[in-house]
Amino acid sequence: MKHHIENKIYHVEILPPKQDSEKLESDLENFATKFNRVMESGYCACITDNAMGNLAFQGTEMITELGLEVKPEQVMIHLNTFHTKENLDEILNTCKERGIKYLLVVSGDGSDRLPKLAPGDIGATGVESVTSVELLKYIGKEYPGDFVLGVAFNPYEPEEHEFEKMERKMAAGATFIITQPVIERNPIVDKLIAKYPTVPLIVEAWMSKKLSLLSEAVGYEIPEDTPYDPIANLKTLHKNYPKCGVYLALLGFKSQYDLIKDTWK
């Protein structure tokens, strides 16, 4: 992951189509176009896992069914705890077979439509439910050396609780961190960098002007009429966090993609 930061490789979020899409063929074509464009640009495609609890196709499904070429340094799969054990292992085995080594392991957003791993499914003891910590331990035990494991950090959660969780995530095998969206600068993220100075950190840049979605991500309300320029914020993040990578959430491929090539200097 340090290679990504040193070589100014953006992490570009791509959402797979929802399973109930009414325009599936168009969505599949769109996904393939975005994925291939990210590959051609030399960036890293970061494929979400049922984002916001919406039932969607898996990244590994999309890559396999669409015959997309995987460049090992340029693909990251998000993986959460809302899977059956069979599906979990299917995803991990496909990643291994296709040369996908980067995984962002998160607890995830659930819904009534999604199954949830039970502790007994993955040999976890002493816990009532599976979180990213138990999932990290399972992957490390069952797939030793196959993956580079990352975790999320939310600077908008209670600070002491979030740092305690991060200690457990690091102990469970995490080797890089991606934050929730950061606007210009965040003092809790600064503390995280000070605490883990050698761990690659990637700050999330919110590229959408839909502030209602940003409100959901950060956990507090941001009025829709709040002035917000995603490109200006991206440039500010580079200035404030020059030694960090950047994850581009909800990047506009038509309106913004061509603008980002000159923002990381």
Short mmCIF file of C-alpha atoms in Angstrom, two decimals:
data_model
loop_
_atom_site.label_atom_id
_atom_site.label_comp_id
_atom_site.label_asym_id
_atom_site.label_seq_id
_atom_site.Cartn_x
_atom_site.Cartn_y
_atom_site.Cartn_z
CA MET A 1 0.00 0.00 0.00
CA LYS A 2 2.96 2.33 0.54
CA HIS A 3 3.62 1.80 -3.17
CA HIS A 4 0.24 3.40 -3.94
CA ILE A 5 1.03 6.48 -1.87
CA GLU A 6 4.59 6.89 -3.13
CA ASN A 7 3.41 6.60 -6.75
CA LYS A 8 0.34 8.83 -6.31
CA ILE A 9 -2.16 6.10 -7.17
CA TYR A 10 -5.71 7.19 -6.43
CA HIS A 11 -8.19 4.73 -4.95
CA VAL A 12 -11.33 5.12 -7.04
CA GLU A 13 -14.61 3.80 -5.66
CA ILE A 14 -16.83 1.82 -8.03
CA LEU A 15 -20.26 0.57 -6.97
CA PRO A 16 -21.51 -2.66 -8.58
CA PRO A 17 -25.10 -2.64 -9.91
CA LYS A 18 -27.91 -3.32 -7.49
CA GLN A 19 -29.47 -6.74 -7.93
CA ASP A 20 -32.94 -5.27 -8.46
CA SER A 21 -31.75 -2.84 -11.14
CA GLU A 22 -34.30 -2.19 -13.88
CA LYS A 23 -31.55 -1.33 -16.36
CA LEU A 24 -29.10 -4.10 -15.59
CA GLU A 25 -27.48 -4.36 -19.03
CA SER A 26 -26.71 -0.65 -19.04
CA ASP A 27 -25.41 -0.83 -15.45
CA LEU A 28 -23.13 -3.76 -16.29
CA GLU A 29 -21.73 -1.92 -19.28
CA ASN A 30 -21.22 1.17 -17.13
CA PHE A 31 -19.37 -0.82 -14.49
CA ALA A 32 -17.05 -2.38 -17.06
CA THR A 33 -16.34 1.01 -18.63
CA LYS A 34 -15.47 2.56 -15.28
CA PHE A 35 -13.33 -0.40 -14.22
CA ASN A 36 -11.35 -0.41 -17.46
CA ARG A 37 -10.86 3.34 -17.33
CA VAL A 38 -9.41 3.08 -13.83
CA MET A 39 -7.08 0.30 -14.98
CA GLU A 40 -5.90 2.35 -17.97
CA SER A 41 -5.24 5.35 -15.72
CA GLY A 42 -3.05 3.32 -13.40
CA TYR A 43 -5.33 3.95 -10.41
CA CYS A 44 -6.76 1.36 -7.99
CA ALA A 45 -10.40 0.30 -8.47
CA CYS A 46 -12.10 -0.10 -5.09
CA ILE A 47 -15.27 -2.18 -5.41
CA THR A 48 -17.85 -1.84 -2.65
CA ASP A 49 -19.73 -4.64 -0.88
CA ASN A 50 -23.49 -3.97 -0.62
CA ALA A 51 -22.82 -0.30 0.15
CA MET A 52 -25.34 1.38 2.49
CA GLY A 53 -26.99 -2.03 2.98
CA ASN A 54 -28.24 -2.18 -0.62
CA LEU A 55 -28.17 -5.68 -2.13
CA ALA A 56 -25.77 -5.50 -5.06
CA PHE A 57 -23.64 -7.82 -7.14
CA GLN A 58 -20.26 -8.76 -5.70
CA GLY A 59 -17.08 -7.28 -7.11
CA THR A 60 -15.70 -10.75 -7.76
CA GLU A 61 -18.91 -11.67 -9.62
CA MET A 62 -18.61 -8.61 -11.82
CA ILE A 63 -14.96 -9.19 -12.66
CA THR A 64 -15.56 -12.86 -13.49
CA GLU A 65 -18.79 -12.51 -15.46
CA LEU A 66 -17.62 -9.50 -17.45
CA GLY A 67 -14.20 -11.00 -18.13
CA LEU A 68 -12.37 -7.98 -16.73
CA GLU A 69 -8.59 -8.02 -16.48
CA VAL A 70 -7.24 -7.79 -12.95
CA LYS A 71 -3.99 -5.97 -12.40
CA PRO A 72 -2.98 -7.06 -8.88
CA GLU A 73 -1.76 -3.61 -7.75
CA GLN A 74 -4.90 -1.93 -9.07
CA VAL A 75 -7.87 -3.73 -7.52
CA MET A 76 -9.26 -3.61 -3.99
CA ILE A 77 -12.34 -5.52 -2.87
CA HIS A 78 -14.43 -4.36 0.06
CA LEU A 79 -15.57 -7.27 2.23
CA ASN A 80 -18.06 -7.07 5.08
CA THR A 81 -19.67 -9.46 7.56
CA PHE A 82 -23.04 -9.70 5.79
CA HIS A 83 -22.49 -12.98 3.95
CA THR A 84 -23.07 -16.66 4.40
CA LYS A 85 -19.94 -18.66 5.19
CA GLU A 86 -20.19 -20.33 1.78
CA ASN A 87 -20.39 -16.99 -0.01
CA LEU A 88 -17.52 -15.57 2.07
CA ASP A 89 -15.18 -18.37 1.08
CA GLU A 90 -16.33 -18.16 -2.53
CA ILE A 91 -15.39 -14.48 -2.62
CA LEU A 92 -12.01 -15.08 -0.96
CA ASN A 93 -11.16 -18.02 -3.20
CA THR A 94 -12.08 -16.05 -6.32
CA CYS A 95 -9.92 -13.16 -5.16
CA LYS A 96 -7.03 -15.56 -4.65
CA GLU A 97 -7.53 -17.16 -8.06
CA ARG A 98 -7.78 -13.82 -9.87
CA GLY A 99 -4.78 -12.27 -8.13
CA ILE A 100 -6.77 -9.75 -6.08
CA LYS A 101 -4.71 -9.18 -2.94
CA TYR A 102 -6.05 -5.95 -1.45
CA LEU A 103 -9.09 -6.30 0.82
CA LEU A 104 -10.81 -3.58 2.83
CA VAL A 105 -12.39 -5.52 5.71
CA VAL A 106 -15.34 -3.78 7.36
CA SER A 107 -18.25 -4.74 9.59
CA GLY A 108 -20.59 -3.29 6.96
CA ASP A 109 -24.09 -1.92 6.64
CA GLY A 110 -26.74 -4.58 7.13
CA SER A 111 -30.34 -4.94 6.08
CA ASP A 112 -33.15 -7.46 6.45
CA ARG A 113 -32.30 -8.78 2.98
CA LEU A 114 -28.72 -9.69 3.83
CA PRO A 115 -27.43 -12.74 5.72
CA LYS A 116 -25.00 -12.21 8.59
CA LEU A 117 -22.02 -14.31 9.58
CA ALA A 118 -22.37 -15.95 12.99
CA PRO A 119 -19.34 -16.34 15.28
CA GLY A 120 -19.47 -20.12 14.93
CA ASP A 121 -19.26 -19.85 11.14
CA ILE A 122 -15.70 -18.56 11.31
CA GLY A 123 -14.53 -20.11 14.58
CA ALA A 124 -14.86 -16.92 16.62
CA THR A 125 -15.27 -17.39 20.37
CA GLY A 126 -16.10 -15.06 23.23
CA VAL A 127 -18.12 -12.66 21.05
CA GLU A 128 -21.85 -12.29 20.40
CA SER A 129 -21.51 -11.10 16.81
CA VAL A 130 -18.96 -10.97 14.01
CA THR A 131 -17.22 -7.64 13.38
CA SER A 132 -14.34 -6.70 11.13
CA VAL A 133 -11.96 -7.89 13.89
CA GLU A 134 -13.23 -11.48 13.76
CA LEU A 135 -13.29 -11.40 9.96
CA LEU A 136 -9.68 -10.22 9.86
CA LYS A 137 -8.64 -13.05 12.15
CA TYR A 138 -10.48 -15.61 10.03
CA ILE A 139 -8.88 -14.45 6.78
CA GLY A 140 -5.43 -14.35 8.36
CA LYS A 141 -5.84 -17.88 9.70
CA GLU A 142 -7.45 -19.55 6.70
CA TYR A 143 -5.65 -17.60 3.95
CA PRO A 144 -2.23 -16.84 5.46
CA GLY A 145 -0.15 -14.53 3.31
CA ASP A 146 -2.71 -14.35 0.49
CA PHE A 147 -4.07 -10.88 1.16
CA VAL A 148 -3.09 -7.37 2.22
CA LEU A 149 -5.77 -6.41 4.74
CA GLY A 150 -7.04 -2.92 5.41
CA VAL A 151 -9.65 -1.48 7.77
CA ALA A 152 -11.83 1.61 8.12
CA PHE A 153 -11.53 4.42 10.66
CA ASN A 154 -14.43 6.71 11.54
CA PRO A 155 -13.29 10.00 13.11
CA TYR A 156 -16.93 10.94 13.78
CA GLU A 157 -17.49 8.12 16.28
CA PRO A 158 -16.61 8.61 19.98
CA GLU A 159 -12.82 8.98 19.95
CA GLU A 160 -11.86 6.60 22.76
CA HIS A 161 -14.11 3.84 21.41
CA GLU A 162 -12.82 4.21 17.83
CA PHE A 163 -9.17 4.10 18.88
CA GLU A 164 -9.80 1.03 21.05
CA LYS A 165 -11.40 -0.69 18.04
CA MET A 166 -8.42 0.28 15.89
CA GLU A 167 -6.03 -1.36 18.34
CA ARG A 168 -7.98 -4.60 18.04
CA LYS A 169 -8.06 -4.31 14.23
CA MET A 170 -4.31 -3.83 14.05
CA ALA A 171 -3.74 -6.76 16.39
CA ALA A 172 -5.99 -8.89 14.16
CA GLY A 173 -3.84 -8.29 11.08
CA ALA A 174 -4.74 -4.93 9.51
CA THR A 175 -1.87 -3.30 7.62
CA PHE A 176 -3.46 -0.14 6.20
CA ILE A 177 -6.28 2.24 7.12
CA ILE A 178 -8.92 4.13 5.11
CA THR A 179 -10.86 6.90 6.83
CA GLN A 180 -14.44 8.03 6.44
CA PRO A 181 -14.82 11.25 4.40
CA VAL A 182 -12.62 14.11 5.56
CA ILE A 183 -13.43 17.74 4.84
CA GLU A 184 -10.19 19.75 4.62
CA ARG A 185 -8.70 18.48 7.90
CA ASN A 186 -9.77 16.45 10.90
CA PRO A 187 -8.02 16.57 14.30
CA ILE A 188 -8.95 12.96 15.10
CA VAL A 189 -7.35 11.80 11.85
CA ASP A 190 -4.26 13.81 12.84
CA LYS A 191 -4.17 11.85 16.13
CA LEU A 192 -4.50 8.59 14.21
CA ILE A 193 -1.49 9.46 12.06
CA ALA A 194 0.52 10.32 15.17
CA LYS A 195 -0.44 7.02 16.82
CA TYR A 196 0.34 4.85 13.77
CA PRO A 197 3.06 6.78 11.89
CA THR A 198 4.31 3.76 9.92
CA VAL A 199 0.90 2.44 8.86
CA PRO A 200 -0.21 3.57 5.37
CA LEU A 201 -3.21 5.87 5.77
CA ILE A 202 -5.68 6.76 3.03
CA VAL A 203 -8.04 9.67 3.61
CA GLU A 204 -11.43 9.61 1.92
CA ALA A 205 -12.36 12.52 -0.31
CA TRP A 206 -16.11 13.02 -0.82
CA MET A 207 -16.50 13.77 -4.54
CA SER A 208 -20.28 14.10 -4.69
CA LYS A 209 -22.18 17.35 -4.19
CA LYS A 210 -25.03 15.35 -2.60
CA LEU A 211 -24.54 16.50 0.96
CA SER A 212 -27.42 14.39 2.27
CA LEU A 213 -25.35 11.29 1.47
CA LEU A 214 -22.32 12.87 3.10
CA SER A 215 -24.43 13.50 6.21
CA GLU A 216 -25.20 9.77 6.36
CA ALA A 217 -21.52 8.92 6.00
CA VAL A 218 -20.27 11.24 8.75
CA GLY A 219 -23.22 10.82 11.11
CA TYR A 220 -24.30 14.43 11.47
CA GLU A 221 -26.49 16.68 9.37
CA ILE A 222 -24.92 18.95 6.77
CA PRO A 223 -27.46 21.40 5.26
CA GLU A 224 -27.95 20.87 1.53
CA ASP A 225 -27.25 24.53 0.82
CA THR A 226 -23.78 24.33 2.40
CA PRO A 227 -21.19 25.44 -0.19
CA TYR A 228 -19.00 22.49 -1.13
CA ASP A 229 -16.50 22.09 -3.96
CA PRO A 230 -15.25 18.47 -4.15
CA ILE A 231 -12.21 19.29 -6.30
CA ALA A 232 -11.17 22.15 -4.02
CA ASN A 233 -11.51 19.85 -1.00
CA LEU A 234 -9.43 17.19 -2.76
CA LYS A 235 -6.64 19.69 -3.35
CA THR A 236 -6.82 20.80 0.28
CA LEU A 237 -6.54 17.19 1.48
CA HIS A 238 -3.39 16.74 -0.59
CA LYS A 239 -1.96 19.89 0.98
CA ASN A 240 -2.90 18.90 4.54
CA TYR A 241 -2.04 15.19 4.24
CA PRO A 242 0.91 14.98 1.82
CA LYS A 243 2.08 11.61 3.13
CA CYS A 244 -1.34 9.94 2.82
CA GLY A 245 -3.16 8.25 -0.02
CA VAL A 246 -6.60 9.38 -1.16
CA TYR A 247 -9.79 7.38 -1.71
CA LEU A 248 -12.24 9.05 -4.10
CA ALA A 249 -15.81 8.31 -3.01
CA LEU A 250 -18.62 8.76 -5.57
CA LEU A 251 -16.31 10.28 -8.17
CA GLY A 252 -18.15 11.68 -11.19
CA PHE A 253 -16.64 9.81 -14.13
CA LYS A 254 -18.12 12.23 -16.66
CA SER A 255 -17.70 15.51 -14.84
CA GLN A 256 -14.64 15.02 -12.60
CA TYR A 257 -12.45 12.19 -13.86
CA ASP A 258 -10.42 14.28 -16.26
CA LEU A 259 -9.87 16.93 -13.56
CA ILE A 260 -8.12 14.68 -11.03
CA LYS A 261 -5.04 13.88 -13.11
CA ASP A 262 -3.46 17.21 -12.14
CA THR A 263 -4.56 17.37 -8.50
CA TRP A 264 -1.89 15.10 -6.94
CA LYS A 265 1.47 16.74 -7.56
#
